[in-house]
Amino acid sequence: VQQALRAGCARPPLRRWPVRGHSAVRAEVRRAVLARAASSGAAERGEASEEGVTAAAPAKEAAAATDGDDGDEDAAPFFTVTTPLFYANGPPHMGSAYPTMAADATARFERLRGRRVRMVTGTDEHGEKIAAAAAAAGAESPQAHCDAMAARYVALWEELDIRYDAFVRTSSEHHAAVVRQMLQRVWDKGDIYKAAYSGRYCVGCEEYKDDQELLQPGNLCPVHRTPCDERQEENYFFRLSAYQRELEHLLGATEDAAAAEGAAAFRVGPAARRNEVLGW
């Protein structure tokens, strides 16, 4: 990975595992997976099959799966794994490669188990720090800067043999159409309202910080060690409090209680993030 980053993806960084080669090894893996599935009764439920444990097609061969609904109502639901949508303010680095390789390994494992898998990655191309990075780099425009950064991500994932099904760019028209549709539905339900907000804002984190979080002296962000400026602005907010009872029930239910109601138990981790969701 380090070789690929230093070389700007000019050459293969490491010896790849040929996904479609080594037929003897793949056959052995197939037999092992099927044997385990059969011993647990999964084969009878159709969770694994001779066809199902074969690795899924690469992204360019699996475009039909990128939007989720393939029109087959009887098909098993997708197992979806996603990386972060990486900020396009700079090129990919080790912190970008690590979660992507972890997601790719998870996706490959689930494909071997016979599940329908959809792996998503991409770039987040909106934000103040992205505009600042584009200006600092002398780019023709923020969009031109994002185009260059997205191309570098695509090139690196190709070098690392990352087998994603969808590469999402938040500046694409397809993404914009989905966001417009979702926001319109929320607006029609009355869950969006306008209000003023003030506080100390970190551009790097793209969020307001509580005073007790800041490092003193200087009101510094604990993550970036940069000053958080006082800001006041009007924004549109989502009325999350309207769903407080449902969310507390959903996230507080144990797996046994959820199963008794015929529903799924939702787990949020780590615990700090779960507490953040439940902090009203």
PDB file of N, CA, C and O in Angstrom, residues 212-265:
ATOM      1  N   GLN A 212     -16.979  22.327  26.732  1.00  0.00           N
ATOM      2  CA  GLN A 212     -16.222  21.377  27.551  1.00  0.00           C
ATOM      3  C   GLN A 212     -15.331  20.458  26.721  1.00  0.00           C
ATOM      4  O   GLN A 212     -14.421  19.818  27.263  1.00  0.00           O
ATOM      5  N   GLU A 213     -15.575  20.384  25.420  1.00  0.00           N
ATOM      6  CA  GLU A 213     -14.730  19.571  24.546  1.00  0.00           C
ATOM      7  C   GLU A 213     -13.437  20.270  24.172  1.00  0.00           C
ATOM      8  O   GLU A 213     -12.444  19.617  23.841  1.00  0.00           O
ATOM      9  N   LEU A 214     -13.447  21.598  24.183  1.00  0.00           N
ATOM     10  CA  LEU A 214     -12.339  22.378  23.647  1.00  0.00           C
ATOM     11  C   LEU A 214     -11.126  22.361  24.565  1.00  0.00           C
ATOM     12  O   LEU A 214     -11.250  22.299  25.796  1.00  0.00           O
ATOM     13  N   LEU A 215      -9.960  22.416  23.948  1.00  0.00           N
ATOM     14  CA  LEU A 215      -8.708  22.488  24.686  1.00  0.00           C
ATOM     15  C   LEU A 215      -8.353  23.949  24.926  1.00  0.00           C
ATOM     16  O   LEU A 215      -8.490  24.790  24.035  1.00  0.00           O
ATOM     17  N   GLN A 216      -7.878  24.218  26.114  1.00  0.00           N
ATOM     18  CA  GLN A 216      -7.518  25.583  26.488  1.00  0.00           C
ATOM     19  C   GLN A 216      -6.014  25.659  26.768  1.00  0.00           C
ATOM     20  O   GLN A 216      -5.405  24.665  27.176  1.00  0.00           O
ATOM     21  N   PRO A 217      -5.430  26.825  26.557  1.00  0.00           N
ATOM     22  CA  PRO A 217      -6.064  28.048  26.038  1.00  0.00           C
ATOM     23  C   PRO A 217      -6.217  28.002  24.527  1.00  0.00           C
ATOM     24  O   PRO A 217      -5.565  27.213  23.851  1.00  0.00           O
ATOM     25  N   GLY A 218      -7.092  28.857  24.006  1.00  0.00           N
ATOM     26  CA  GLY A 218      -7.234  29.028  22.567  1.00  0.00           C
ATOM     27  C   GLY A 218      -8.456  28.399  21.956  1.00  0.00           C
ATOM     28  O   GLY A 218      -8.645  28.485  20.748  1.00  0.00           O
ATOM     29  N   ASN A 219      -9.319  27.717  22.768  1.00  0.00           N
ATOM     30  CA  ASN A 219     -10.524  27.077  22.230  1.00  0.00           C
ATOM     31  C   ASN A 219     -10.175  26.158  21.049  1.00  0.00           C
ATOM     32  O   ASN A 219     -10.721  26.271  19.955  1.00  0.00           O
ATOM     33  N   LEU A 220      -9.270  25.223  21.281  1.00  0.00           N
ATOM     34  CA  LEU A 220      -8.765  24.355  20.228  1.00  0.00           C
ATOM     35  C   LEU A 220      -9.609  23.096  20.086  1.00  0.00           C
ATOM     36  O   LEU A 220     -10.063  22.520  21.078  1.00  0.00           O
ATOM     37  N   CYS A 221      -9.783  22.662  18.834  1.00  0.00           N
ATOM     38  CA  CYS A 221     -10.446  21.389  18.564  1.00  0.00           C
ATOM     39  C   CYS A 221      -9.573  20.265  19.106  1.00  0.00           C
ATOM     40  O   CYS A 221      -8.363  20.230  18.827  1.00  0.00           O
ATOM     41  N   PRO A 222     -10.123  19.312  19.863  1.00  0.00           N
ATOM     42  CA  PRO A 222      -9.308  18.234  20.416  1.00  0.00           C
ATOM     43  C   PRO A 222      -8.772  17.271  19.362  1.00  0.00           C
ATOM     44  O   PRO A 222      -7.824  16.535  19.621  1.00  0.00           O
ATOM     45  N   VAL A 223      -9.358  17.298  18.171  1.00  0.00           N
ATOM     46  CA  VAL A 223      -8.902  16.408  17.096  1.00  0.00           C
ATOM     47  C   VAL A 223      -7.835  17.076  16.247  1.00  0.00           C
ATOM     48  O   VAL A 223      -6.769  16.512  15.990  1.00  0.00           O
ATOM     49  N   HIS A 224      -8.109  18.304  15.794  1.00  0.00           N
ATOM     50  CA  HIS A 224      -7.214  18.977  14.857  1.00  0.00           C
ATOM     51  C   HIS A 224      -6.253  19.970  15.500  1.00  0.00           C
ATOM     52  O   HIS A 224      -5.335  20.457  14.827  1.00  0.00           O
ATOM     53  N   ARG A 225      -6.487  20.277  16.783  1.00  0.00           N
ATOM     54  CA  ARG A 225      -5.646  21.228  17.500  1.00  0.00           C
ATOM     55  C   ARG A 225      -5.619  22.591  16.821  1.00  0.00           C
ATOM     56  O   ARG A 225      -4.603  23.280  16.810  1.00  0.00           O
ATOM     57  N   THR A 226      -6.723  22.971  16.218  1.00  0.00           N
ATOM     58  CA  THR A 226      -6.860  24.276  15.581  1.00  0.00           C
ATOM     59  C   THR A 226      -7.972  25.055  16.279  1.00  0.00           C
ATOM     60  O   THR A 226      -8.898  24.456  16.837  1.00  0.00           O
ATOM     61  N   PRO A 227      -7.917  26.408  16.253  1.00  0.00           N
ATOM     62  CA  PRO A 227      -8.942  27.200  16.943  1.00  0.00           C
ATOM     63  C   PRO A 227     -10.323  26.998  16.326  1.00  0.00           C
ATOM     64  O   PRO A 227     -10.470  26.883  15.102  1.00  0.00           O
ATOM     65  N   CYS A 228     -11.326  26.924  17.196  1.00  0.00           N
ATOM     66  CA  CYS A 228     -12.720  26.842  16.760  1.00  0.00           C
ATOM     67  C   CYS A 228     -13.333  28.236  16.867  1.00  0.00           C
ATOM     68  O   CYS A 228     -13.400  28.803  17.966  1.00  0.00           O
ATOM     69  N   ASP A 229     -13.751  28.779  15.755  1.00  0.00           N
ATOM     70  CA  ASP A 229     -14.274  30.142  15.718  1.00  0.00           C
ATOM     71  C   ASP A 229     -15.738  30.171  16.118  1.00  0.00           C
ATOM     72  O   ASP A 229     -16.500  29.239  15.835  1.00  0.00           O
ATOM     73  N   GLU A 230     -16.150  31.260  16.753  1.00  0.00           N
ATOM     74  CA  GLU A 230     -17.547  31.470  17.109  1.00  0.00           C
ATOM     75  C   GLU A 230     -18.334  31.785  15.843  1.00  0.00           C
ATOM     76  O   GLU A 230     -17.961  32.658  15.057  1.00  0.00           O
ATOM     77  N   ARG A 231     -19.430  31.067  15.637  1.00  0.00           N
ATOM     78  CA  ARG A 231     -20.262  31.285  14.455  1.00  0.00           C
ATOM     79  C   ARG A 231     -21.728  31.314  14.851  1.00  0.00           C
ATOM     80  O   ARG A 231     -22.138  30.637  15.788  1.00  0.00           O
ATOM     81  N   GLN A 232     -22.482  32.105  14.106  1.00  0.00           N
ATOM     82  CA  GLN A 232     -23.932  32.107  14.267  1.00  0.00           C
ATOM     83  C   GLN A 232     -24.529  32.092  12.868  1.00  0.00           C
ATOM     84  O   GLN A 232     -24.153  32.899  12.013  1.00  0.00           O
ATOM     85  N   GLU A 233     -25.445  31.187  12.640  1.00  0.00           N
ATOM     86  CA  GLU A 233     -26.011  31.050  11.307  1.00  0.00           C
ATOM     87  C   GLU A 233     -27.403  30.451  11.380  1.00  0.00           C
ATOM     88  O   GLU A 233     -27.771  29.803  12.361  1.00  0.00           O
ATOM     89  N   GLU A 234     -28.145  30.702  10.328  1.00  0.00           N
ATOM     90  CA  GLU A 234     -29.455  30.066  10.179  1.00  0.00           C
ATOM     91  C   GLU A 234     -29.297  28.820   9.339  1.00  0.00           C
ATOM     92  O   GLU A 234     -28.612  28.833   8.315  1.00  0.00           O
ATOM     93  N   ASN A 235     -29.942  27.773   9.762  1.00  0.00           N
ATOM     94  CA  ASN A 235     -29.857  26.507   9.034  1.00  0.00           C
ATOM     95  C   ASN A 235     -31.204  25.805   9.058  1.00  0.00           C
ATOM     96  O   ASN A 235     -32.102  26.163   9.837  1.00  0.00           O
ATOM     97  N   TYR A 236     -31.307  24.804   8.195  1.00  0.00           N
ATOM     98  CA  TYR A 236     -32.466  23.923   8.228  1.00  0.00           C
ATOM     99  C   TYR A 236     -32.094  22.686   9.033  1.00  0.00           C
ATOM    100  O   TYR A 236     -31.027  22.109   8.845  1.00  0.00           O
ATOM    101  N   PHE A 237     -32.977  22.286   9.933  1.00  0.00           N
ATOM    102  CA  PHE A 237     -32.713  21.178  10.838  1.00  0.00           C
ATOM    103  C   PHE A 237     -33.756  20.082  10.651  1.00  0.00           C
ATOM    104  O   PHE A 237     -34.891  20.348  10.249  1.00  0.00           O
ATOM    105  N   PHE A 238     -33.334  18.862  10.969  1.00  0.00           N
ATOM    106  CA  PHE A 238     -34.241  17.710  10.946  1.00  0.00           C
ATOM    107  C   PHE A 238     -34.836  17.528  12.334  1.00  0.00           C
ATOM    108  O   PHE A 238     -34.109  17.512  13.337  1.00  0.00           O
ATOM    109  N   ARG A 239     -36.148  17.353  12.414  1.00  0.00           N
ATOM    110  CA  ARG A 239     -36.840  17.245  13.690  1.00  0.00           C
ATOM    111  C   ARG A 239     -36.711  15.810  14.232  1.00  0.00           C
ATOM    112  O   ARG A 239     -37.672  15.042  14.284  1.00  0.00           O
ATOM    113  N   LEU A 240     -35.511  15.486  14.679  1.00  0.00           N
ATOM    114  CA  LEU A 240     -35.237  14.138  15.168  1.00  0.00           C
ATOM    115  C   LEU A 240     -36.035  13.814  16.420  1.00  0.00           C
ATOM    116  O   LEU A 240     -36.413  12.653  16.654  1.00  0.00           O
ATOM    117  N   SER A 241     -36.315  14.838  17.221  1.00  0.00           N
ATOM    118  CA  SER A 241     -37.032  14.603  18.473  1.00  0.00           C
ATOM    119  C   SER A 241     -38.419  14.017  18.245  1.00  0.00           C
ATOM    120  O   SER A 241     -38.983  13.377  19.142  1.00  0.00           O
ATOM    121  N   ALA A 242     -38.978  14.205  17.048  1.00  0.00           N
ATOM    122  CA  ALA A 242     -40.293  13.642  16.753  1.00  0.00           C
ATOM    123  C   ALA A 242     -40.262  12.113  16.756  1.00  0.00           C
ATOM    124  O   ALA A 242     -41.303  11.469  16.851  1.00  0.00           O
ATOM    125  N   TYR A 243     -39.071  11.534  16.642  1.00  0.00           N
ATOM    126  CA  TYR A 243     -38.931  10.081  16.575  1.00  0.00           C
ATOM    127  C   TYR A 243     -38.186   9.530  17.785  1.00  0.00           C
ATOM    128  O   TYR A 243     -37.675   8.405  17.739  1.00  0.00           O
ATOM    129  N   GLN A 244     -38.123  10.304  18.859  1.00  0.00           N
ATOM    130  CA  GLN A 244     -37.345   9.908  20.032  1.00  0.00           C
ATOM    131  C   GLN A 244     -37.816   8.573  20.596  1.00  0.00           C
ATOM    132  O   GLN A 244     -37.012   7.669  20.843  1.00  0.00           O
ATOM    133  N   ARG A 245     -39.134   8.432  20.809  1.00  0.00           N
ATOM    134  CA  ARG A 245     -39.640   7.203  21.424  1.00  0.00           C
ATOM    135  C   ARG A 245     -39.338   5.985  20.557  1.00  0.00           C
ATOM    136  O   ARG A 245     -38.900   4.944  21.061  1.00  0.00           O
ATOM    137  N   GLU A 246     -39.569   6.123  19.246  1.00  0.00           N
ATOM    138  CA  GLU A 246     -39.317   4.985  18.355  1.00  0.00           C
ATOM    139  C   GLU A 246     -37.840   4.608  18.329  1.00  0.00           C
ATOM    140  O   GLU A 246     -37.481   3.421  18.324  1.00  0.00           O
ATOM    141  N   LEU A 247     -36.960   5.612  18.313  1.00  0.00           N
ATOM    142  CA  LEU A 247     -35.526   5.329  18.265  1.00  0.00           C
ATOM    143  C   LEU A 247     -35.041   4.681  19.554  1.00  0.00           C
ATOM    144  O   LEU A 247     -34.231   3.742  19.525  1.00  0.00           O
ATOM    145  N   GLU A 248     -35.519   5.184  20.677  1.00  0.00           N
ATOM    146  CA  GLU A 248     -35.118   4.588  21.946  1.00  0.00           C
ATOM    147  C   GLU A 248     -35.577   3.131  22.039  1.00  0.00           C
ATOM    148  O   GLU A 248     -34.858   2.281  22.548  1.00  0.00           O
ATOM    149  N   HIS A 249     -36.763   2.860  21.541  1.00  0.00           N
ATOM    150  CA  HIS A 249     -37.257   1.481  21.555  1.00  0.00           C
ATOM    151  C   HIS A 249     -36.448   0.611  20.603  1.00  0.00           C
ATOM    152  O   HIS A 249     -36.065  -0.518  20.931  1.00  0.00           O
ATOM    153  N   LEU A 250     -36.164   1.144  19.414  1.00  0.00           N
ATOM    154  CA  LEU A 250     -35.443   0.387  18.397  1.00  0.00           C
ATOM    155  C   LEU A 250     -34.030   0.053  18.847  1.00  0.00           C
ATOM    156  O   LEU A 250     -33.572  -1.088  18.722  1.00  0.00           O
ATOM    157  N   LEU A 251     -33.320   1.045  19.387  1.00  0.00           N
ATOM    158  CA  LEU A 251     -31.926   0.842  19.759  1.00  0.00           C
ATOM    159  C   LEU A 251     -31.777   0.207  21.130  1.00  0.00           C
ATOM    160  O   LEU A 251     -30.719  -0.329  21.451  1.00  0.00           O
ATOM    161  N   GLY A 252     -32.835   0.278  21.936  1.00  0.00           N
ATOM    162  CA  GLY A 252     -32.753  -0.305  23.266  1.00  0.00           C
ATOM    163  C   GLY A 252     -33.220  -1.741  23.331  1.00  0.00           C
ATOM    164  O   GLY A 252     -32.993  -2.431  24.330  1.00  0.00           O
ATOM    165  N   ALA A 253     -33.858  -2.222  22.257  1.00  0.00           N
ATOM    166  CA  ALA A 253     -34.386  -3.590  22.270  1.00  0.00           C
ATOM    167  C   ALA A 253     -33.260  -4.613  22.200  1.00  0.00           C
ATOM    168  O   ALA A 253     -32.290  -4.443  21.464  1.00  0.00           O
ATOM    169  N   THR A 254     -33.390  -5.672  22.982  1.00  0.00           N
ATOM    170  CA  THR A 254     -32.436  -6.768  22.897  1.00  0.00           C
ATOM    171  C   THR A 254     -32.789  -7.644  21.698  1.00  0.00           C
ATOM    172  O   THR A 254     -33.883  -7.549  21.131  1.00  0.00           O
ATOM    173  N   GLU A 255     -31.872  -8.496  21.304  1.00  0.00           N
ATOM    174  CA  GLU A 255     -32.124  -9.381  20.169  1.00  0.00           C
ATOM    175  C   GLU A 255     -33.309 -10.301  20.446  1.00  0.00           C
ATOM    176  O   GLU A 255     -34.115 -10.577  19.562  1.00  0.00           O
ATOM    177  N   ASP A 256     -33.427 -10.791  21.694  1.00  0.00           N
ATOM    178  CA  ASP A 256     -34.541 -11.687  22.027  1.00  0.00           C
ATOM    179  C   ASP A 256     -35.875 -10.953  21.954  1.00  0.00           C
ATOM    180  O   ASP A 256     -36.861 -11.477  21.419  1.00  0.00           O
ATOM    181  N   ALA A 257     -35.912  -9.714  22.487  1.00  0.00           N
ATOM    182  CA  ALA A 257     -37.154  -8.941  22.463  1.00  0.00           C
ATOM    183  C   ALA A 257     -37.541  -8.588  21.037  1.00  0.00           C
ATOM    184  O   ALA A 257     -38.711  -8.639  20.667  1.00  0.00           O
ATOM    185  N   ALA A 258     -36.551  -8.240  20.227  1.00  0.00           N
ATOM    186  CA  ALA A 258     -36.842  -7.903  18.835  1.00  0.00           C
ATOM    187  C   ALA A 258     -37.359  -9.121  18.086  1.00  0.00           C
ATOM    188  O   ALA A 258     -38.297  -9.021  17.285  1.00  0.00           O
ATOM    189  N   ALA A 259     -36.762 -10.275  18.327  1.00  0.00           N
ATOM    190  CA  ALA A 259     -37.207 -11.500  17.660  1.00  0.00           C
ATOM    191  C   ALA A 259     -38.640 -11.838  18.031  1.00  0.00           C
ATOM    192  O   ALA A 259     -39.418 -12.313  17.196  1.00  0.00           O
ATOM    193  N   ALA A 260     -39.012 -11.574  19.290  1.00  0.00           N
ATOM    194  CA  ALA A 260     -40.374 -11.849  19.734  1.00  0.00           C
ATOM    195  C   ALA A 260     -41.389 -10.975  19.008  1.00  0.00           C
ATOM    196  O   ALA A 260     -42.538 -11.366  18.804  1.00  0.00           O
ATOM    197  N   GLU A 261     -40.957  -9.792  18.597  1.00  0.00           N
ATOM    198  CA  GLU A 261     -41.834  -8.874  17.866  1.00  0.00           C
ATOM    199  C   GLU A 261     -41.726  -9.064  16.353  1.00  0.00           C
ATOM    200  O   GLU A 261     -42.338  -8.336  15.590  1.00  0.00           O
ATOM    201  N   GLY A 262     -40.896 -10.017  15.945  1.00  0.00           N
ATOM    202  CA  GLY A 262     -40.713 -10.250  14.517  1.00  0.00           C
ATOM    203  C   GLY A 262     -39.922  -9.171  13.832  1.00  0.00           C
ATOM    204  O   GLY A 262     -40.075  -8.927  12.640  1.00  0.00           O
ATOM    205  N   ALA A 263     -39.062  -8.476  14.586  1.00  0.00           N
ATOM    206  CA  ALA A 263     -38.262  -7.392  14.028  1.00  0.00           C
ATOM    207  C   ALA A 263     -36.784  -7.698  14.234  1.00  0.00           C
ATOM    208  O   ALA A 263     -36.418  -8.676  14.894  1.00  0.00           O
ATOM    209  N   ALA A 264     -35.955  -6.845  13.658  1.00  0.00           N
ATOM    210  CA  ALA A 264     -34.508  -7.006  13.795  1.00  0.00           C
ATOM    211  C   ALA A 264     -33.998  -6.111  14.908  1.00  0.00           C
ATOM    212  O   ALA A 264     -34.530  -5.033  15.142  1.00  0.00           O
ATOM    213  N   ALA A 265     -32.982  -6.573  15.621  1.00  0.00           N
ATOM    214  CA  ALA A 265     -32.333  -5.755  16.646  1.00  0.00           C
ATOM    215  C   ALA A 265     -31.240  -4.944  15.984  1.00  0.00           C
ATOM    216  O   ALA A 265     -30.435  -5.476  15.220  1.00  0.00           O
TER     217      ALA A 265
END
